[in-house]
mmCIF file of C-alpha atoms in Angstrom:
data_model
loop_
_atom_site.group_PDB
_atom_site.id
_atom_site.type_symbol
_atom_site.label_atom_id
_atom_site.label_comp_id
_atom_site.label_asym_id
_atom_site.label_seq_id
_atom_site.Cartn_x
_atom_site.Cartn_y
_atom_site.Cartn_z
ATOM 1 C CA ASN X 1 20.283 -3.542 18.866
ATOM 2 C CA GLY X 2 20.322 -2.621 15.272
ATOM 3 C CA PRO X 3 19.537 0.496 13.136
ATOM 4 C CA CYS X 4 16.859 2.608 13.237
ATOM 5 C CA ARG X 5 15.045 3.880 9.772
ATOM 6 C CA THR X 6 12.400 5.989 10.975
ATOM 7 C CA MET X 7 10.680 8.185 13.676
ATOM 8 C CA CYS X 8 7.713 10.365 13.965
ATOM 9 C CA PHE X 9 6.586 12.613 17.102
ATOM 10 C CA ASP X 10 3.371 12.962 18.961
ATOM 11 C CA VAL X 11 3.372 16.764 20.367
ATOM 12 C CA GLU X 12 0.638 15.970 22.719
ATOM 13 C CA THR X 13 1.762 12.967 24.333
ATOM 14 C CA HIS X 14 5.381 13.447 23.872
ATOM 15 C CA GLU X 15 5.514 10.127 22.311
ATOM 16 C CA LEU X 16 8.524 9.579 19.799
ATOM 17 C CA TYR X 17 7.771 6.359 17.661
ATOM 18 C CA SER X 18 10.828 4.924 16.260
ATOM 19 C CA GLY X 19 11.020 1.897 13.779
ATOM 20 C CA GLY X 20 13.983 0.013 12.056
ATOM 21 C CA VAL X 21 15.686 -3.332 12.002
ATOM 22 C CA PHE X 22 16.174 -3.552 16.091
ATOM 23 C CA THR X 23 14.818 -6.635 18.341
ATOM 24 C CA GLU X 24 15.805 -5.168 21.441
ATOM 25 C CA VAL X 25 15.959 -2.151 23.548
ATOM 26 C CA GLY X 26 18.210 -2.433 26.394
ATOM 27 C CA ASP X 27 17.331 -5.809 28.136
ATOM 28 C CA TYR X 28 13.786 -5.856 26.389
ATOM 29 C CA MET X 29 12.639 -7.686 23.143
ATOM 30 C CA TYR X 30 11.173 -4.321 20.942
ATOM 31 C CA TYR X 31 10.278 -6.018 17.647
ATOM 32 C CA TYR X 32 11.119 -3.550 14.641
ATOM 33 C CA VAL X 33 9.017 -0.521 16.414
ATOM 34 C CA ALA X 34 8.847 1.016 19.700
ATOM 35 C CA SER X 35 7.950 4.346 21.456
ATOM 36 C CA PHE X 36 10.100 6.603 24.010
ATOM 37 C CA ASN X 37 8.398 9.179 25.837
ATOM 38 C CA THR X 38 10.466 12.182 25.921
ATOM 39 C CA LYS X 39 9.209 13.603 29.282
ATOM 40 C CA SER X 40 8.982 10.425 31.364
ATOM 41 C CA LYS X 41 12.243 8.826 29.426
ATOM 42 C CA GLU X 42 10.499 5.350 29.172
ATOM 43 C CA TRP X 43 10.376 3.008 26.473
ATOM 44 C CA THR X 44 7.117 1.168 25.527
ATOM 45 C CA GLU X 45 6.490 -2.098 23.502
ATOM 46 C CA LEU X 46 3.814 -1.771 21.195
ATOM 47 C CA SER X 47 1.933 -5.020 21.452
ATOM 48 C CA GLY X 48 4.236 -7.288 20.104
ATOM 49 C CA GLY X 49 5.414 -5.170 17.184
ATOM 50 C CA LEU X 50 6.127 -6.390 13.682
ATOM 51 C CA GLN X 51 7.324 -9.563 12.183
ATOM 52 C CA GLY X 52 9.516 -7.857 10.085
ATOM 53 C CA HIS X 53 11.596 -4.684 9.417
ATOM 54 C CA CYS X 54 9.838 -1.448 9.791
ATOM 55 C CA ASN X 55 10.828 1.596 7.009
ATOM 56 C CA CYS X 56 8.396 4.089 7.871
ATOM 57 C CA VAL X 57 6.097 5.440 10.356
ATOM 58 C CA CYS X 58 3.967 8.643 10.313
ATOM 59 C CA TYR X 59 1.099 9.351 12.969
ATOM 60 C CA ASN X 60 -2.947 10.636 12.710
ATOM 61 C CA HIS X 61 -3.320 12.518 15.480
ATOM 62 C CA ASP X 62 -6.852 12.736 15.075
ATOM 63 C CA LYS X 63 -7.481 9.190 15.224
ATOM 64 C CA LYS X 64 -4.570 8.101 17.569
ATOM 65 C CA LEU X 65 -3.474 5.792 14.854
ATOM 66 C CA LEU X 66 0.471 5.251 14.096
ATOM 67 C CA TYR X 67 0.938 3.908 10.694
ATOM 68 C CA VAL X 68 3.925 1.676 10.083
ATOM 69 C CA GLY X 69 5.230 0.104 6.663
ATOM 70 C CA GLY X 70 7.848 -2.451 5.881
ATOM 71 C CA THR X 71 9.006 -5.817 4.972
ATOM 72 C CA PHE X 72 6.204 -7.521 7.303
ATOM 73 C CA ASN X 73 3.035 -9.612 6.548
ATOM 74 C CA SER X 74 1.859 -9.876 9.989
ATOM 75 C CA VAL X 75 1.857 -7.786 13.044
ATOM 76 C CA GLY X 76 1.427 -8.273 16.732
ATOM 77 C CA SER X 77 2.676 -10.746 19.161
ATOM 78 C CA GLU X 78 2.570 -14.826 18.696
ATOM 79 C CA GLU X 79 -0.588 -15.388 20.265
ATOM 80 C CA ASN X 80 -2.335 -12.057 18.683
ATOM 81 C CA ARG X 81 -0.975 -12.353 15.133
ATOM 82 C CA VAL X 82 -2.692 -9.986 12.723
ATOM 83 C CA GLU X 83 -2.356 -10.770 8.926
ATOM 84 C CA ALA X 84 -1.011 -7.406 7.365
ATOM 85 C CA HIS X 85 0.942 -6.801 4.093
ATOM 86 C CA HIS X 86 3.712 -4.432 4.478
ATOM 87 C CA ILE X 87 1.528 -1.834 6.078
ATOM 88 C CA ALA X 88 -0.590 -1.548 9.108
ATOM 89 C CA SER X 89 -2.253 0.676 11.798
ATOM 90 C CA TYR X 90 -1.531 0.679 15.927
ATOM 91 C CA HIS X 91 -4.198 2.462 17.894
ATOM 92 C CA VAL X 92 -2.226 3.854 20.735
ATOM 93 C CA GLU X 93 -4.812 4.303 23.204
ATOM 94 C CA ASN X 94 -6.327 0.589 22.777
ATOM 95 C CA HIS X 95 -2.851 -0.945 22.054
ATOM 96 C CA GLU X 96 -4.519 -2.742 18.897
ATOM 97 C CA TRP X 97 -2.950 -3.629 15.873
ATOM 98 C CA SER X 98 -5.172 -3.380 12.237
ATOM 99 C CA PRO X 99 -4.431 -4.230 8.843
ATOM 100 C CA LEU X 100 -5.230 -1.465 6.115
ATOM 101 C CA GLY X 101 -7.378 -3.772 3.944
ATOM 102 C CA GLU X 102 -5.526 -6.444 3.047
ATOM 103 C CA GLY X 103 -2.286 -4.436 2.214
ATOM 104 C CA LEU X 104 0.134 -4.207 -0.758
ATOM 105 C CA ASP X 105 2.165 -6.793 -2.657
ATOM 106 C CA GLY X 106 5.487 -5.265 -1.949
ATOM 107 C CA VAL X 107 7.784 -3.638 0.394
ATOM 108 C CA CYS X 108 6.697 0.082 1.682
ATOM 109 C CA HIS X 109 9.390 2.508 1.834
ATOM 110 C CA SER X 110 7.872 5.860 2.514
ATOM 111 C CA MET X 111 4.512 7.231 3.787
ATOM 112 C CA LEU X 112 2.835 10.796 5.013
ATOM 113 C CA TYR X 113 -0.515 11.508 6.511
ATOM 114 C CA ASN X 114 -2.391 14.034 4.913
ATOM 115 C CA PRO X 115 -4.861 15.646 7.828
ATOM 116 C CA GLU X 116 -6.877 17.857 5.212
ATOM 117 C CA GLN X 117 -7.897 14.895 2.640
ATOM 118 C CA LYS X 118 -7.994 12.478 5.708
ATOM 119 C CA CYS X 119 -5.729 10.177 3.465
ATOM 120 C CA LEU X 120 -2.534 8.242 3.889
ATOM 121 C CA VAL X 121 -0.101 8.282 0.973
ATOM 122 C CA VAL X 122 2.552 5.260 0.536
ATOM 123 C CA GLY X 123 5.567 4.665 -1.709
ATOM 124 C CA GLY X 124 7.376 1.487 -1.926
ATOM 125 C CA ALA X 125 8.197 -1.392 -4.010
ATOM 126 C CA PHE X 126 4.527 -2.684 -4.529
ATOM 127 C CA THR X 127 2.577 -2.421 -7.840
ATOM 128 C CA HIS X 128 -0.988 -3.884 -6.756
ATOM 129 C CA THR X 129 -3.074 -4.046 -3.571
ATOM 130 C CA VAL X 130 -3.156 -7.468 -2.452
ATOM 131 C CA GLU X 131 -7.232 -7.580 -2.126
ATOM 132 C CA LYS X 132 -8.559 -6.717 -5.312
ATOM 133 C CA LYS X 133 -5.321 -6.759 -7.188
ATOM 134 C CA GLU X 134 -5.461 -3.286 -8.303
ATOM 135 C CA VAL X 135 -2.544 -1.442 -10.379
ATOM 136 C CA VAL X 136 -1.220 1.220 -8.104
ATOM 137 C CA ASN X 137 2.819 1.124 -9.574
ATOM 138 C CA HIS X 138 4.710 2.216 -6.421
ATOM 139 C CA ILE X 139 2.532 4.914 -5.069
ATOM 140 C CA VAL X 140 -0.941 5.135 -3.669
ATOM 141 C CA LYS X 141 -3.526 6.905 -1.417
ATOM 142 C CA TYR X 142 -5.406 5.041 1.404
ATOM 143 C CA ASP X 143 -8.731 6.841 1.976
ATOM 144 C CA ILE X 144 -9.081 6.337 5.673
ATOM 145 C CA GLU X 145 -12.734 7.365 6.096
ATOM 146 C CA ASN X 146 -14.075 5.105 3.576
ATOM 147 C CA GLU X 147 -10.866 2.481 4.159
ATOM 148 C CA LYS X 148 -10.417 2.092 0.347
ATOM 149 C CA TRP X 149 -6.963 2.111 -1.750
ATOM 150 C CA LEU X 150 -7.120 4.815 -4.403
ATOM 151 C CA PRO X 151 -4.167 4.988 -7.314
ATOM 152 C CA LEU X 152 -2.533 8.400 -8.226
ATOM 153 C CA GLU X 153 -3.520 8.584 -11.868
ATOM 154 C CA ASN X 154 -1.872 11.095 -14.345
ATOM 155 C CA PHE X 155 -4.179 13.988 -15.295
ATOM 156 C CA ILE X 156 -1.732 15.553 -17.444
ATOM 157 C CA ASP X 157 -2.248 12.875 -20.398
ATOM 158 C CA LYS X 158 -4.729 10.257 -20.106
ATOM 159 C CA SER X 159 -5.296 10.009 -23.848
ATOM 160 C CA ASN X 160 -5.044 6.076 -23.962
ATOM 161 C CA GLU X 161 -7.591 4.889 -21.413
ATOM 162 C CA GLN X 162 -6.876 1.483 -22.360
ATOM 163 C CA LYS X 163 -3.382 1.211 -20.990
ATOM 164 C CA LYS X 164 -2.336 1.332 -17.283
ATOM 165 C CA ASP X 165 0.852 3.539 -17.714
ATOM 166 C CA HIS X 166 -0.785 6.756 -16.684
ATOM 167 C CA ILE X 167 -1.046 5.035 -13.093
ATOM 168 C CA GLY X 168 1.915 5.410 -10.637
ATOM 169 C CA LEU X 169 5.705 5.255 -11.056
ATOM 170 C CA ASP X 170 7.878 2.657 -12.928
ATOM 171 C CA GLY X 171 10.035 2.336 -10.267
ATOM 172 C CA ASN X 172 10.253 2.551 -6.564
ATOM 173 C CA CYS X 173 9.503 5.303 -4.509
ATOM 174 C CA LYS X 174 11.892 5.898 -1.530
ATOM 175 C CA SER X 175 10.913 9.141 0.179
ATOM 176 C CA LEU X 176 7.881 11.478 0.290
ATOM 177 C CA CYS X 177 6.836 15.029 1.636
ATOM 178 C CA MET X 178 4.245 17.390 0.595
ATOM 179 C CA ASP X 179 2.960 21.072 0.786
ATOM 180 C CA GLU X 180 -0.548 22.443 0.656
ATOM 181 C CA ASN X 181 -0.798 21.840 -3.447
ATOM 182 C CA ALA X 182 1.308 18.956 -4.242
ATOM 183 C CA TYR X 183 3.124 15.415 -2.805
ATOM 184 C CA TYR X 184 6.539 15.435 -3.712
ATOM 185 C CA MET X 185 8.198 12.027 -4.279
ATOM 186 C CA CYS X 186 12.053 10.553 -5.224
ATOM 187 C CA GLY X 187 13.193 7.024 -6.218
ATOM 188 C CA THR X 188 14.327 4.982 -8.745
ATOM 189 C CA PHE X 189 11.802 5.701 -11.465
ATOM 190 C CA LYS X 190 12.356 7.342 -14.650
ATOM 191 C CA LYS X 191 8.661 7.944 -15.693
ATOM 192 C CA ALA X 192 5.624 9.385 -13.502
ATOM 193 C CA GLY X 193 2.273 8.246 -15.462
ATOM 194 C CA THR X 194 3.035 9.176 -18.850
ATOM 195 C CA ILE X 195 5.729 11.817 -18.305
ATOM 196 C CA HIS X 196 9.472 11.606 -17.506
ATOM 197 C CA ALA X 197 10.559 12.297 -14.297
ATOM 198 C CA ASN X 198 14.159 11.067 -13.759
ATOM 199 C CA SER X 199 14.017 10.189 -10.136
ATOM 200 C CA VAL X 200 12.066 13.055 -8.673
ATOM 201 C CA VAL X 201 8.598 14.483 -9.244
ATOM 202 C CA LYS X 202 5.706 16.893 -7.997
ATOM 203 C CA TYR X 203 2.062 15.428 -8.051
ATOM 204 C CA LEU X 204 -0.855 17.771 -7.536
ATOM 205 C CA GLN X 205 -3.379 16.860 -5.015
ATOM 206 C CA HIS X 206 -6.285 18.351 -6.776
ATOM 207 C CA LYS X 207 -7.220 17.992 -10.572
ATOM 208 C CA ALA X 208 -6.251 21.316 -12.162
ATOM 209 C CA LYS X 209 -9.209 23.456 -13.481
ATOM 210 C CA LYS X 210 -9.315 23.676 -17.233
#
C-alpha cells in the first residue's frame, strides 16, 4: 500500500527483503519491511517491523542478519519494542531485532556489507554516533566482530590533526557501492575529508603504502 525504496536477496533461502514506506501487504499489516520467498510466493512479516520508514537494506549471509536503515528510532512489535536509532539488525533464524550500538543521530540512506572486512558501511544524514557522540559526518563503518563504530578518515591529507574536517563528508551520502579496493559514494556533499569531491568520490579501503 506504499512505495518500496530498497531490496536485497538471499540466494540460499530465496528470500527477497524489501523496505519502504508501506504498512500493508495484501490484507496484512507489515510495517515498512517484509520478506518474500520467490519459490513459495509467500510474504513474511519481520517480528513487528520498524517504527519508521526504511531507506536501505543489506544482508550478512555469514551471520544470517538483515541490516536495515531509515527514519525510525525503534523496531519490533509494540509489546517487544527495541530502541534503535536509524539502524538495526534482524536475525532471520531467531526472528529477533537488535540495535547496532546505540545507533546514529540522523537518517540512514544507504548501506552495504563488506564480507572480507566483516563490516557494514552506512551513509546518510547523520553526523555523530548516538552512544559516544563521535564525529562521523555522513559516512561510517560498523565493525561487526567488535561491535564498534569507526569513522572514515582521509589518509591523503591529515596535516591538521586538531580539526575534524578530515573525517567523512560535508553533506548527505545517498548511495554506496564497492569493489575489491574501494568504496564509492555519491550524494549532496562538496568535500570528502579535506579534498573537493563534488557529489561523488572514491574511498580506498586500505591505507596506501608509502
